Amino acid sequence: MSKDTTAEESPPDQSPRELRAAPASEADTPSSRVEKFGGDKALRLDSGTVLDPWQIAYETYGTLNEDRSNAILVCHALTGDQYVASPNPLTGKPGWWSLLVGPGKPVDTDRFFVICANVLGGCLGTTGPASTNPATGRRWGLDLPLVTIRDMVRAQAVLLDHLGIETLFSVVGGSMGGMQVLQWAVSYPERVFSAVPIAAAARHSSQNIAFHEVGRQAVMADPNWCGGRYFERGVRPSKGLAVARMAAHITYLSDPALHRKFGRNLQDREAITFGFDADFQIESYLRHQGMTFVDRFDPNSYLYVTRAMDYFDLAADFGGSLPRAFLHSPTRFCVMSFTSDWLFPTAESKAVVKALNAAAANVSFVEVESDRGHDAFLLDEPEMFRTVLGFLTGAAHARGIAPPAGGAA
Amino acid sequence: MSKDTTAEESPPDQSPRELRAAPASEADTPSSRVEKFGGDKALRLDSGTVLDPWQIAYETYGTLNEDRSNAILVCHALTGDQYVASPNPLTGKPGWWSLLVGPGKPVDTDRFFVICANVLGGCLGTTGPASTNPATGRRWGLDLPLVTIRDMVRAQAVLLDHLGIETLFSVVGGSMGGMQVLQWAVSYPERVFSAVPIAAAARHSSQNIAFHEVGRQAVMADPNWCGGRYFERGVRPSKGLAVARMAAHITYLSDPALHRKFGRNLQDREAITFGFDADFQIESYLRHQGMTFVDRFDPNSYLYVTRAMDYFDLAADFGGSLPRAFLHSPTRFCVMSFTSDWLFPTAESKAVVKALNAAAANVSFVEVESDRGHDAFLLDEPEMFRTVLGFLTGAAHARGIAPPAGGAA
């Protein structure tokens, strides 16, 4: 489904603000394309539970070629969604990676067929805690079984089967998206021609689990959370979720970037006010981040998806050996990190590269110089764009994918 | 007042747990010594408001010599208190810096007379938001004017006048305590013979303001906060304060220390439980930190003291020039930082050292190798102990303070 088709499906007089008033509907009947599965396509989760039925919401961009060889799966991060290169129906904002993905962009939708699906446990149309539990007619809430990164990837694989795509030309993603990329290469090595994990890690660190736990406790401490049953009560743990987002947001930035962007600058005032208003620009900025986030994200979904990241430990299934996870991998890897990223520091990416080298896999590695912290992967970072473009161009040549009309191979 | 005297003053049948049941009383009638001031000793605050009357709670250790030349003021950090080397009456735990301060310790109470006062805005006996406002008979709550680090130091100076101590042999403190040390040297240079700011900074950074703002928002988001009037309502924003403490606690540790101490170890279980219990040790640890903190600290006090740190910017009164703040300083400085401290990184201490050098002040600097993050200043760090001991011994010789009986000068 292209960006234009999505726009057509939205009633033309329905503004983003009006849609936002009823974001809950996006969980069951998303603005994007959605596929429903059950029966022999029931989803057996890592927890041992079976989801039947379940659904997955996704967007596509570009055209699948005759060989079905030009498909790229883009995996989104913690609070991302399927709208990688088209406007988010709740916020009206451009796709979250439209700098990287689109016509003529490094992930060129004139050349490649790009698929991006909302993750399992998400809240924009793929089965998650905000979805209706078909067995009860109520929201799943905390009755939904916990999901893992591997479960998210399993769900995506079923979708690709359904779309008739046997092999992905590439899987690309940053942060939690990068975790999915790595999981794809391990779970389905024969289906992944190339893989681009950016600002990611093969396991979630103790410090990162700690930050996630703070966020979850902030949500659960909000009395409007109601044990996850806020929908039925007609309330919403907005304050708790905003605090969670504020704490997380600090970890997405870097100390130097904060210093450069905000320093100790005051917000619309000449002097400190000796009070608890947002005297400093950084406070005002964080509060805004917290408030806007609650408009577009489900609090229970935040619990589920952070937990999936915490549980991620790629080596755990291989006796703790990361190289064994990648043994005999036919995939070409391009691993990327950012110098100022302290949430997923370069050392984590290097551990992946080291394991890939130990497994004699095909891997290139680029550490991008940037002072923007973890968030850099979502921003205008020319070196990242050049690296993705160069890597995909080379891989496409090896894969025999035709260059775009008028473009160079 | 010595450690023993404090113990005597507590009814012998009153356990720490029983005392904890009524921590509020500590705000007005602390277990430690307390002095009340008013009239010509009213406290004019940076905000322009005058506190009259006000009180300051403190502990002392050792004996003031005849010259009154051997007094050391220890300044405590954000959630510290006056019980630097004697048990905290609420928790029953040993003094928070008893590794550094005590008989035969680097800050040797056999040689020096050590004073430690609860900060203005605190909750253990010095006027703070949990204290009774004499004008209304109610707790101050948010009616208390905001206080600054300089206000804290002003209050300590009044106490020292009262104790007949004109010049401090040394002022020692870590983190916010180090901010007070620097403020002392700038506000009262002639009263400070030597100064030891540890793991501190001359101004609070944007990232640190951001973390504090998250903590305050967590407290204020708790409906039991009641706009600061929880005492009257018979409730307590414990969940919000616990979340604030959890977030802050992560910043006190380092990623390597967390990895070494907890890694991805599970808490009392063989496998993940696919739920939101504390599967990981780091989660269990953080929750414990949050829960125990609320037993001993006043939520409004947390707002006030974090705000005081946010407002700290030593150069601001000197046209933004830190060297000008220290011009003609007669004080000997020993600045210390820790390699893995990312809350008050070495760069902040180096900025202080650079300014002191530019002001031709007497300064030595030690960066202690430690992987324990900001918390290192409170822990068993032999290099820190050796540095403090060496510096104070040299300064005491210069000051002509007699060595302890049987000890070397």
PDB file of C-alpha atoms in Angstrom, chain A residues 46-48 142 145-148 151 203-214 216-218 220-223 239-240 243 246-247 250-251 253-255 258-259 262-264 272-280 282-284 286-287 300 303-304 306-307 309-313 342 345 348, chain B residues 46-48 142 145-148 151 203-214 216-218 220-223 239-240 243 246-247 250-251 253-255 258-259 262-264 272-280 282-284 286-287 300 303-304 306-307 309-313 342 345 348:
ATOM      1  CA  ASP A  46       8.237 -17.757  23.056  1.00  0.00           C
ATOM      2  CA  SER A  47       6.181 -17.760  26.235  1.00  0.00           C
ATOM      3  CA  GLY A  48       4.508 -20.966  25.022  1.00  0.00           C
ATOM      4  CA  LEU A 142      -2.266  -7.344  30.547  1.00  0.00           C
ATOM      5  CA  PRO A 145       0.911 -12.842  26.677  1.00  0.00           C
ATOM      6  CA  LEU A 146       4.311 -11.181  26.812  1.00  0.00           C
ATOM      7  CA  VAL A 147       6.047 -11.003  23.450  1.00  0.00           C
ATOM      8  CA  THR A 148       9.714 -11.102  22.523  1.00  0.00           C
ATOM      9  CA  ASP A 151       7.962 -13.203  18.351  1.00  0.00           C
ATOM     10  CA  ARG A 203      21.458  -8.093  24.109  1.00  0.00           C
ATOM     11  CA  HIS A 204      19.915  -5.423  26.299  1.00  0.00           C
ATOM     12  CA  SER A 205      22.350  -4.137  28.912  1.00  0.00           C
ATOM     13  CA  SER A 206      21.768  -3.904  32.648  1.00  0.00           C
ATOM     14  CA  GLN A 207      21.670  -0.104  32.476  1.00  0.00           C
ATOM     15  CA  ASN A 208      19.103  -0.209  29.685  1.00  0.00           C
ATOM     16  CA  ILE A 209      16.920  -2.678  31.567  1.00  0.00           C
ATOM     17  CA  ALA A 210      17.176  -0.281  34.511  1.00  0.00           C
ATOM     18  CA  PHE A 211      15.927   2.688  32.486  1.00  0.00           C
ATOM     19  CA  HIS A 212      13.069   0.600  31.095  1.00  0.00           C
ATOM     20  CA  GLU A 213      12.100  -0.534  34.563  1.00  0.00           C
ATOM     21  CA  VAL A 214      11.913   3.091  35.711  1.00  0.00           C
ATOM     22  CA  ARG A 216       7.352   0.889  33.543  1.00  0.00           C
ATOM     23  CA  GLN A 217       7.207   1.765  37.229  1.00  0.00           C
ATOM     24  CA  ALA A 218       6.245   5.333  36.290  1.00  0.00           C
ATOM     25  CA  MET A 220       2.222   1.509  36.820  1.00  0.00           C
ATOM     26  CA  ALA A 221       2.510   4.082  39.628  1.00  0.00           C
ATOM     27  CA  ASP A 222      -0.138   6.196  37.910  1.00  0.00           C
ATOM     28  CA  PRO A 223      -3.470   5.315  39.587  1.00  0.00           C
ATOM     29  CA  LYS A 239       1.103  11.454  33.659  1.00  0.00           C
ATOM     30  CA  GLY A 240       2.929   8.207  34.298  1.00  0.00           C
ATOM     31  CA  VAL A 243       7.309  10.716  32.987  1.00  0.00           C
ATOM     32  CA  MET A 246      10.834  12.066  29.633  1.00  0.00           C
ATOM     33  CA  ALA A 247      13.280   9.721  31.338  1.00  0.00           C
ATOM     34  CA  ILE A 250      17.210  11.852  28.002  1.00  0.00           C
ATOM     35  CA  THR A 251      18.829   8.534  27.133  1.00  0.00           C
ATOM     36  CA  LEU A 253      20.284  12.323  23.487  1.00  0.00           C
ATOM     37  CA  SER A 254      23.869  13.003  24.450  1.00  0.00           C
ATOM     38  CA  ASP A 255      25.284  15.281  27.107  1.00  0.00           C
ATOM     39  CA  LEU A 258      21.992  18.790  25.232  1.00  0.00           C
ATOM     40  CA  HIS A 259      24.675  21.275  26.144  1.00  0.00           C
ATOM     41  CA  PHE A 262      19.901  23.907  25.462  1.00  0.00           C
ATOM     42  CA  GLY A 263      22.810  24.483  27.834  1.00  0.00           C
ATOM     43  CA  ARG A 264      21.404  26.369  30.804  1.00  0.00           C
ATOM     44  CA  ILE A 272      15.154  32.180  37.123  1.00  0.00           C
ATOM     45  CA  THR A 273      11.782  32.390  38.834  1.00  0.00           C
ATOM     46  CA  PHE A 274      12.624  30.559  42.080  1.00  0.00           C
ATOM     47  CA  GLY A 275       9.831  28.078  41.455  1.00  0.00           C
ATOM     48  CA  PHE A 276       9.029  24.769  39.811  1.00  0.00           C
ATOM     49  CA  ASP A 277       7.905  26.106  36.441  1.00  0.00           C
ATOM     50  CA  ALA A 278      10.004  25.139  33.450  1.00  0.00           C
ATOM     51  CA  ASP A 279      12.628  27.869  33.874  1.00  0.00           C
ATOM     52  CA  PHE A 280      15.104  26.062  31.656  1.00  0.00           C
ATOM     53  CA  ILE A 282      15.543  21.644  28.575  1.00  0.00           C
ATOM     54  CA  GLU A 283      12.675  21.305  31.055  1.00  0.00           C
ATOM     55  CA  SER A 284      10.171  22.809  28.664  1.00  0.00           C
ATOM     56  CA  LEU A 286      11.194  17.408  27.991  1.00  0.00           C
ATOM     57  CA  ARG A 287       7.700  18.238  29.198  1.00  0.00           C
ATOM     58  CA  ASN A 300       0.344  -0.910  28.117  1.00  0.00           C
ATOM     59  CA  LEU A 303       5.213  -1.947  28.989  1.00  0.00           C
ATOM     60  CA  TYR A 304       5.132  -4.799  26.471  1.00  0.00           C
ATOM     61  CA  THR A 306      10.158  -2.317  26.616  1.00  0.00           C
ATOM     62  CA  ARG A 307       9.909  -5.796  28.145  1.00  0.00           C
ATOM     63  CA  MET A 309      13.777  -5.398  24.506  1.00  0.00           C
ATOM     64  CA  ASP A 310      14.826  -6.325  28.050  1.00  0.00           C
ATOM     65  CA  TYR A 311      14.409 -10.011  27.253  1.00  0.00           C
ATOM     66  CA  PHE A 312      16.506  -9.763  24.087  1.00  0.00           C
ATOM     67  CA  ASP A 313      19.706 -11.785  24.346  1.00  0.00           C
ATOM     68  CA  TRP A 342      25.541   5.926  25.228  1.00  0.00           C
ATOM     69  CA  PRO A 345      27.266   2.393  22.535  1.00  0.00           C
ATOM     70  CA  GLU A 348      27.767  -3.178  21.640  1.00  0.00           C
TER      71      GLU A 348
ATOM     72  CA  ASP B  46      18.675  34.690  46.979  1.00  0.00           C
ATOM     73  CA  SER B  47      15.008  34.821  46.038  1.00  0.00           C
ATOM     74  CA  GLY B  48      14.709  38.067  48.011  1.00  0.00           C
ATOM     75  CA  LEU B 142       5.504  24.792  48.712  1.00  0.00           C
ATOM     76  CA  PRO B 145      10.643  30.095  49.332  1.00  0.00           C
ATOM     77  CA  LEU B 146      13.011  28.313  46.952  1.00  0.00           C
ATOM     78  CA  VAL B 147      16.549  28.020  48.259  1.00  0.00           C
ATOM     79  CA  THR B 148      19.883  27.990  46.448  1.00  0.00           C
ATOM     80  CA  ASP B 151      21.495  30.078  50.694  1.00  0.00           C
ATOM     81  CA  ARG B 203      27.298  24.582  37.379  1.00  0.00           C
ATOM     82  CA  HIS B 204      24.590  21.995  36.853  1.00  0.00           C
ATOM     83  CA  SER B 205      24.568  20.667  33.302  1.00  0.00           C
ATOM     84  CA  SER B 206      21.611  20.505  30.943  1.00  0.00           C
ATOM     85  CA  GLN B 207      21.514  16.706  31.195  1.00  0.00           C
ATOM     86  CA  ASN B 208      21.520  16.854  34.974  1.00  0.00           C
ATOM     87  CA  ILE B 209      18.730  19.444  35.024  1.00  0.00           C
ATOM     88  CA  ALA B 210      16.839  17.075  32.716  1.00  0.00           C
ATOM     89  CA  PHE B 211      17.180  14.122  35.088  1.00  0.00           C
ATOM     90  CA  HIS B 212      16.106  16.288  38.022  1.00  0.00           C
ATOM     91  CA  GLU B 213      13.092  17.528  36.104  1.00  0.00           C
ATOM     92  CA  VAL B 214      12.039  13.919  35.448  1.00  0.00           C
ATOM     93  CA  ARG B 216      10.229  16.253  40.097  1.00  0.00           C
ATOM     94  CA  GLN B 217       7.601  15.432  37.494  1.00  0.00           C
ATOM     95  CA  ALA B 218       7.397  11.895  38.882  1.00  0.00           C
ATOM     96  CA  MET B 220       4.221  15.867  41.155  1.00  0.00           C
ATOM     97  CA  ALA B 221       2.433  13.316  38.940  1.00  0.00           C
ATOM     98  CA  ASP B 222       1.576  11.270  42.022  1.00  0.00           C
ATOM     99  CA  PRO B 223      -1.978  12.288  43.028  1.00  0.00           C
ATOM    100  CA  LYS B 239       5.179   5.917  44.377  1.00  0.00           C
ATOM    101  CA  GLY B 240       6.199   9.101  42.618  1.00  0.00           C
ATOM    102  CA  VAL B 243      10.217   6.431  40.666  1.00  0.00           C
ATOM    103  CA  MET B 246      15.026   4.904  40.778  1.00  0.00           C
ATOM    104  CA  ALA B 247      15.760   7.177  37.831  1.00  0.00           C
ATOM    105  CA  ILE B 250      20.824   4.861  37.650  1.00  0.00           C
ATOM    106  CA  THR B 251      22.725   8.104  37.155  1.00  0.00           C
ATOM    107  CA  LEU B 253      26.121   4.217  38.911  1.00  0.00           C
ATOM    108  CA  SER B 254      28.090   3.415  35.775  1.00  0.00           C
ATOM    109  CA  ASP B 255      27.263   1.128  32.896  1.00  0.00           C
ATOM    110  CA  LEU B 258      25.973  -2.286  36.563  1.00  0.00           C
ATOM    111  CA  HIS B 259      27.248  -4.861  34.102  1.00  0.00           C
ATOM    112  CA  PHE B 262      24.104  -7.330  37.870  1.00  0.00           C
ATOM    113  CA  GLY B 263      24.624  -7.974  34.180  1.00  0.00           C
ATOM    114  CA  ARG B 264      21.494  -9.763  32.958  1.00  0.00           C
ATOM    115  CA  ILE B 272      12.421 -15.239  32.630  1.00  0.00           C
ATOM    116  CA  THR B 273       8.779 -15.312  33.655  1.00  0.00           C
ATOM    117  CA  PHE B 274       7.252 -13.466  30.686  1.00  0.00           C
ATOM    118  CA  GLY B 275       5.731 -10.903  33.001  1.00  0.00           C
ATOM    119  CA  PHE B 276       6.350  -7.593  34.700  1.00  0.00           C
ATOM    120  CA  ASP B 277       7.769  -8.929  37.947  1.00  0.00           C
ATOM    121  CA  ALA B 278      11.373  -8.091  38.728  1.00  0.00           C
ATOM    122  CA  ASP B 279      12.908 -10.901  36.666  1.00  0.00           C
ATOM    123  CA  PHE B 280      16.293  -9.218  36.606  1.00  0.00           C
ATOM    124  CA  ILE B 282      18.866  -4.865  38.507  1.00  0.00           C
ATOM    125  CA  GLU B 283      15.082  -4.390  38.620  1.00  0.00           C
ATOM    126  CA  SER B 284      14.800  -5.834  42.088  1.00  0.00           C
ATOM    127  CA  LEU B 286      16.207  -0.484  41.819  1.00  0.00           C
ATOM    128  CA  ARG B 287      12.792  -1.174  43.300  1.00  0.00           C
ATOM    129  CA  ASN B 300       8.831  18.225  48.806  1.00  0.00           C
ATOM    130  CA  LEU B 303      11.852  19.098  44.859  1.00  0.00           C
ATOM    131  CA  TYR B 304      13.602  21.918  46.714  1.00  0.00           C
ATOM    132  CA  THR B 306      17.103  19.251  43.249  1.00  0.00           C
ATOM    133  CA  ARG B 307      16.014  22.765  42.259  1.00  0.00           C
ATOM    134  CA  MET B 309      21.299  22.169  42.316  1.00  0.00           C
ATOM    135  CA  ASP B 310      19.700  23.110  38.993  1.00  0.00           C
ATOM    136  CA  TYR B 311      20.082  26.794  39.822  1.00  0.00           C
ATOM    137  CA  PHE B 312      23.752  26.415  40.739  1.00  0.00           C
ATOM    138  CA  ASP B 313      26.012  28.341  38.358  1.00  0.00           C
ATOM    139  CA  TRP B 342      29.040  10.455  33.988  1.00  0.00           C
ATOM    140  CA  PRO B 345      32.256  13.877  34.751  1.00  0.00           C
ATOM    141  CA  GLU B 348      33.442  19.418  35.011  1.00  0.00           C
TER     142      GLU B 348
END
